[in-house]
């Protein structure tokens, strides 16, 4: 796991200097504190293995390395036999041992034991089709000296990030935006449409970013940039839910167990200590169990909880830890968010408002004291229809609710109180959210069950300036993905949409930042592409089973493997008691940020209506915790990246 940077001067006379690469790497040292590496060369010069890299050239690659595999000889950049290919890679290639065996038989010569070198030799044989052979998480940059071409790519699901910009005849890329800003040495123009997306979805979806001119390479995509600056971006992998297998339910259970077990075993390959995040939910519990089966030593597990017991899952994590006899560590998160949130905003580079970013950071921080790699259960909900909105969407599709019109449900929904309780299982809140969306088509319901601020709510808080510069209806992002899904039934379409939007743009960003901010590698067996491809071929009715049971086939597969209390428990989610904290313990922090002159004079919001929002929340009449959290993160982002306030 690493942080990578690079510059390709295809039309700029000024040379790439190693000093600027070093500057870019230094700002992301948290992604790879173990060592640094650089490659700088002129386009037309093939370097000898006996020579040191040039200090200036047309192409430059840099890396900060977190050493996981091959601690002794695995330093990057990695090259091929004749020194015409050079690569920097962030991530892991889990099937590298099998790939290496085949490559050795073909006559390739290896000078390291690292997984990354297999990519270079695969590229020699298959060019960009080398991607078809990789099983892992990765973002890498490969310089082809003979073709004078830069090859950038991201893994199929999008676990590892890669950003880029074109500036004055150069392509600049990096694992984090802040590294690109080091090269530019100025603050690019703000993309206000990105803020509009953020307030709707809690994240900014690719390919745009908060800065105009800086983009994010989509998951399962590659970019080619030639010596003339011609850029080609193409997708190389996509799930297809239309191709169902002729297989029995029991055969499918067996196949799921086989693939997930293999995926877990592959992710145990490491030259450093490994542990696991354990929430006590189905997904992380299964992974911990499979790790225990395939590890010679006790598995180290780590859980995070809260003093507010109804939000805490620690009791379930303890059950699993005892069942599999793990070395278990617990972390209690208290409402001291004001201390850590500015630093987190700096790590994220862009406005981000998933409240679980806070406990995720804390559990990764403690975990890093014990291990360097941690497995998790990410991807189980998307693979097996685990979210509450799946049964909600299925239920809503059984009746023609939309015939009564959206206004009917909106007006009746206002009767249902929008109150915050001390319970994480606030059924009244969920019912209101469910009810008010019923008058819309399925894809719009999906958006409304996702979003933080609806179009109407943004219209209420936006200033005239914001209304003039943004298209307030950004629902099309999820709606278009739903309509273009390679799927036939509603549940498969929703699963496809989640895997291509919410998963890579929110959940995986959160995990990447939480882990990398603490120099910790996170691995996700449920996101193995072979498992994703298989689960796409089984009926959605096996995932969302009888009586709207979420993860039905997964629970049936592992019902004799997990404790009964874990199999029977309902999904809780990994959230904070954010409404309560912002109403009481963090009320002064909210006022300090959202009632400040800085926030008011940015001119993005109608401050009178922002005060109405705050007063309703503080009084307990309505719950706007998630919306207030988003506004706080946005203002902190401006202070750090525009006002240049130092938070480290």
PDB file of N, CA and C in Angstrom, residues 469-504:
ATOM      1  N   UNK A 469     -25.447  29.452  -9.966  1.00  0.00           N
ATOM      2  CA  UNK A 469     -24.271  28.785 -10.549  1.00  0.00           C
ATOM      3  C   UNK A 469     -24.372  27.272 -10.573  1.00  0.00           C
ATOM      4  N   UNK A 470     -25.427  26.704  -9.971  1.00  0.00           N
ATOM      5  CA  UNK A 470     -25.531  25.242  -9.957  1.00  0.00           C
ATOM      6  C   UNK A 470     -26.865  24.790 -10.520  1.00  0.00           C
ATOM      7  N   UNK A 471     -26.857  23.556 -11.004  1.00  0.00           N
ATOM      8  CA  UNK A 471     -28.087  22.881 -11.395  1.00  0.00           C
ATOM      9  C   UNK A 471     -28.547  22.091 -10.184  1.00  0.00           C
ATOM     10  N   UNK A 472     -29.594  22.563  -9.533  1.00  0.00           N
ATOM     11  CA  UNK A 472     -29.970  21.980  -8.249  1.00  0.00           C
ATOM     12  C   UNK A 472     -30.454  20.545  -8.358  1.00  0.00           C
ATOM     13  N   UNK A 473     -30.869  20.119  -9.533  1.00  0.00           N
ATOM     14  CA  UNK A 473     -31.343  18.737  -9.671  1.00  0.00           C
ATOM     15  C   UNK A 473     -30.205  17.828 -10.122  1.00  0.00           C
ATOM     16  N   UNK A 474     -29.482  17.284  -9.158  1.00  0.00           N
ATOM     17  CA  UNK A 474     -28.388  16.363  -9.473  1.00  0.00           C
ATOM     18  C   UNK A 474     -28.806  14.921  -9.183  1.00  0.00           C
ATOM     19  N   UNK A 475     -30.098  14.677  -9.091  1.00  0.00           N
ATOM     20  CA  UNK A 475     -30.597  13.323  -8.887  1.00  0.00           C
ATOM     21  C   UNK A 475     -30.209  12.402 -10.037  1.00  0.00           C
ATOM     22  N   UNK A 476     -29.923  12.999 -11.201  1.00  0.00           N
ATOM     23  CA  UNK A 476     -29.636  12.199 -12.400  1.00  0.00           C
ATOM     24  C   UNK A 476     -28.457  11.262 -12.197  1.00  0.00           C
ATOM     25  N   UNK A 477     -27.555  11.599 -11.264  1.00  0.00           N
ATOM     26  CA  UNK A 477     -26.368  10.764 -11.037  1.00  0.00           C
ATOM     27  C   UNK A 477     -26.770   9.329 -10.709  1.00  0.00           C
ATOM     28  N   UNK A 478     -27.649   9.127  -9.745  1.00  0.00           N
ATOM     29  CA  UNK A 478     -28.105   7.778  -9.415  1.00  0.00           C
ATOM     30  C   UNK A 478     -29.136   7.267 -10.408  1.00  0.00           C
ATOM     31  N   UNK A 479     -30.002   8.159 -10.855  1.00  0.00           N
ATOM     32  CA  UNK A 479     -31.076   7.744 -11.775  1.00  0.00           C
ATOM     33  C   UNK A 479     -30.499   7.205 -13.080  1.00  0.00           C
ATOM     34  N   UNK A 480     -29.512   7.901 -13.639  1.00  0.00           N
ATOM     35  CA  UNK A 480     -28.903   7.460 -14.899  1.00  0.00           C
ATOM     36  C   UNK A 480     -28.186   6.123 -14.729  1.00  0.00           C
ATOM     37  N   UNK A 481     -27.510   5.955 -13.591  1.00  0.00           N
ATOM     38  CA  UNK A 481     -26.833   4.683 -13.340  1.00  0.00           C
ATOM     39  C   UNK A 481     -27.846   3.555 -13.250  1.00  0.00           C
ATOM     40  N   UNK A 482     -28.953   3.801 -12.587  1.00  0.00           N
ATOM     41  CA  UNK A 482     -30.023   2.801 -12.466  1.00  0.00           C
ATOM     42  C   UNK A 482     -30.557   2.409 -13.845  1.00  0.00           C
ATOM     43  N   UNK A 483     -30.811   3.388 -14.693  1.00  0.00           N
ATOM     44  CA  UNK A 483     -31.409   3.111 -16.007  1.00  0.00           C
ATOM     45  C   UNK A 483     -30.435   2.439 -16.975  1.00  0.00           C
ATOM     46  N   UNK A 484     -29.140   2.635 -16.765  1.00  0.00           N
ATOM     47  CA  UNK A 484     -28.156   2.018 -17.666  1.00  0.00           C
ATOM     48  C   UNK A 484     -27.590   0.714 -17.095  1.00  0.00           C
ATOM     49  N   UNK A 485     -28.107   0.287 -15.944  1.00  0.00           N
ATOM     50  CA  UNK A 485     -27.610  -0.935 -15.302  1.00  0.00           C
ATOM     51  C   UNK A 485     -27.798  -2.151 -16.200  1.00  0.00           C
ATOM     52  N   UNK A 486     -26.792  -3.015 -16.209  1.00  0.00           N
ATOM     53  CA  UNK A 486     -26.901  -4.284 -16.936  1.00  0.00           C
ATOM     54  C   UNK A 486     -27.640  -5.274 -16.047  1.00  0.00           C
ATOM     55  N   UNK A 487     -28.955  -5.068 -15.949  1.00  0.00           N
ATOM     56  CA  UNK A 487     -29.799  -5.872 -15.068  1.00  0.00           C
ATOM     57  C   UNK A 487     -31.238  -5.735 -15.530  1.00  0.00           C
ATOM     58  N   UNK A 488     -32.059  -6.707 -15.137  1.00  0.00           N
ATOM     59  CA  UNK A 488     -33.461  -6.709 -15.532  1.00  0.00           C
ATOM     60  C   UNK A 488     -34.402  -6.344 -14.386  1.00  0.00           C
ATOM     61  N   UNK A 489     -34.234  -6.993 -13.230  1.00  0.00           N
ATOM     62  CA  UNK A 489     -35.199  -6.713 -12.159  1.00  0.00           C
ATOM     63  C   UNK A 489     -34.737  -5.555 -11.284  1.00  0.00           C
ATOM     64  N   UNK A 490     -35.648  -5.016 -10.497  1.00  0.00           N
ATOM     65  CA  UNK A 490     -35.408  -3.810  -9.715  1.00  0.00           C
ATOM     66  C   UNK A 490     -34.266  -3.991  -8.716  1.00  0.00           C
ATOM     67  N   UNK A 491     -34.248  -5.098  -7.998  1.00  0.00           N
ATOM     68  CA  UNK A 491     -33.237  -5.308  -6.961  1.00  0.00           C
ATOM     69  C   UNK A 491     -31.843  -5.411  -7.568  1.00  0.00           C
ATOM     70  N   UNK A 492     -31.723  -6.110  -8.693  1.00  0.00           N
ATOM     71  CA  UNK A 492     -30.423  -6.180  -9.367  1.00  0.00           C
ATOM     72  C   UNK A 492     -29.981  -4.795  -9.847  1.00  0.00           C
ATOM     73  N   UNK A 493     -30.925  -3.997 -10.316  1.00  0.00           N
ATOM     74  CA  UNK A 493     -30.595  -2.638 -10.767  1.00  0.00           C
ATOM     75  C   UNK A 493     -30.081  -1.785  -9.610  1.00  0.00           C
ATOM     76  N   UNK A 494     -30.724  -1.933  -8.446  1.00  0.00           N
ATOM     77  CA  UNK A 494     -30.288  -1.172  -7.280  1.00  0.00           C
ATOM     78  C   UNK A 494     -28.909  -1.641  -6.823  1.00  0.00           C
ATOM     79  N   UNK A 495     -28.680  -2.954  -6.842  1.00  0.00           N
ATOM     80  CA  UNK A 495     -27.377  -3.492  -6.463  1.00  0.00           C
ATOM     81  C   UNK A 495     -26.290  -2.997  -7.409  1.00  0.00           C
ATOM     82  N   UNK A 496     -26.562  -3.019  -8.695  1.00  0.00           N
ATOM     83  CA  UNK A 496     -25.620  -2.496  -9.691  1.00  0.00           C
ATOM     84  C   UNK A 496     -25.313  -1.028  -9.408  1.00  0.00           C
ATOM     85  N   UNK A 497     -26.365  -0.267  -9.108  1.00  0.00           N
ATOM     86  CA  UNK A 497     -26.190   1.162  -8.833  1.00  0.00           C
ATOM     87  C   UNK A 497     -25.323   1.379  -7.606  1.00  0.00           C
ATOM     88  N   UNK A 498     -25.571   0.637  -6.543  1.00  0.00           N
ATOM     89  CA  UNK A 498     -24.762   0.782  -5.333  1.00  0.00           C
ATOM     90  C   UNK A 498     -23.297   0.453  -5.587  1.00  0.00           C
ATOM     91  N   UNK A 499     -23.049  -0.626  -6.331  1.00  0.00           N
ATOM     92  CA  UNK A 499     -21.678  -1.057  -6.592  1.00  0.00           C
ATOM     93  C   UNK A 499     -20.918  -0.045  -7.440  1.00  0.00           C
ATOM     94  N   UNK A 500     -21.646   0.735  -8.230  1.00  0.00           N
ATOM     95  CA  UNK A 500     -21.000   1.701  -9.121  1.00  0.00           C
ATOM     96  C   UNK A 500     -21.053   3.138  -8.625  1.00  0.00           C
ATOM     97  N   UNK A 501     -21.737   3.381  -7.504  1.00  0.00           N
ATOM     98  CA  UNK A 501     -21.830   4.754  -6.996  1.00  0.00           C
ATOM     99  C   UNK A 501     -21.458   4.819  -5.516  1.00  0.00           C
ATOM    100  N   UNK A 502     -22.375   4.443  -4.657  1.00  0.00           N
ATOM    101  CA  UNK A 502     -22.197   4.585  -3.215  1.00  0.00           C
ATOM    102  C   UNK A 502     -20.979   3.821  -2.703  1.00  0.00           C
ATOM    103  N   UNK A 503     -20.748   2.626  -3.207  1.00  0.00           N
ATOM    104  CA  UNK A 503     -19.614   1.825  -2.747  1.00  0.00           C
ATOM    105  C   UNK A 503     -18.273   2.495  -3.047  1.00  0.00           C
ATOM    106  N   UNK A 504     -17.945   2.783  -4.331  1.00  0.00           N
ATOM    107  CA  UNK A 504     -16.617   3.348  -4.599  1.00  0.00           C
ATOM    108  C   UNK A 504     -16.458   4.810  -4.208  1.00  0.00           C
TER     109      UNK A 504
END
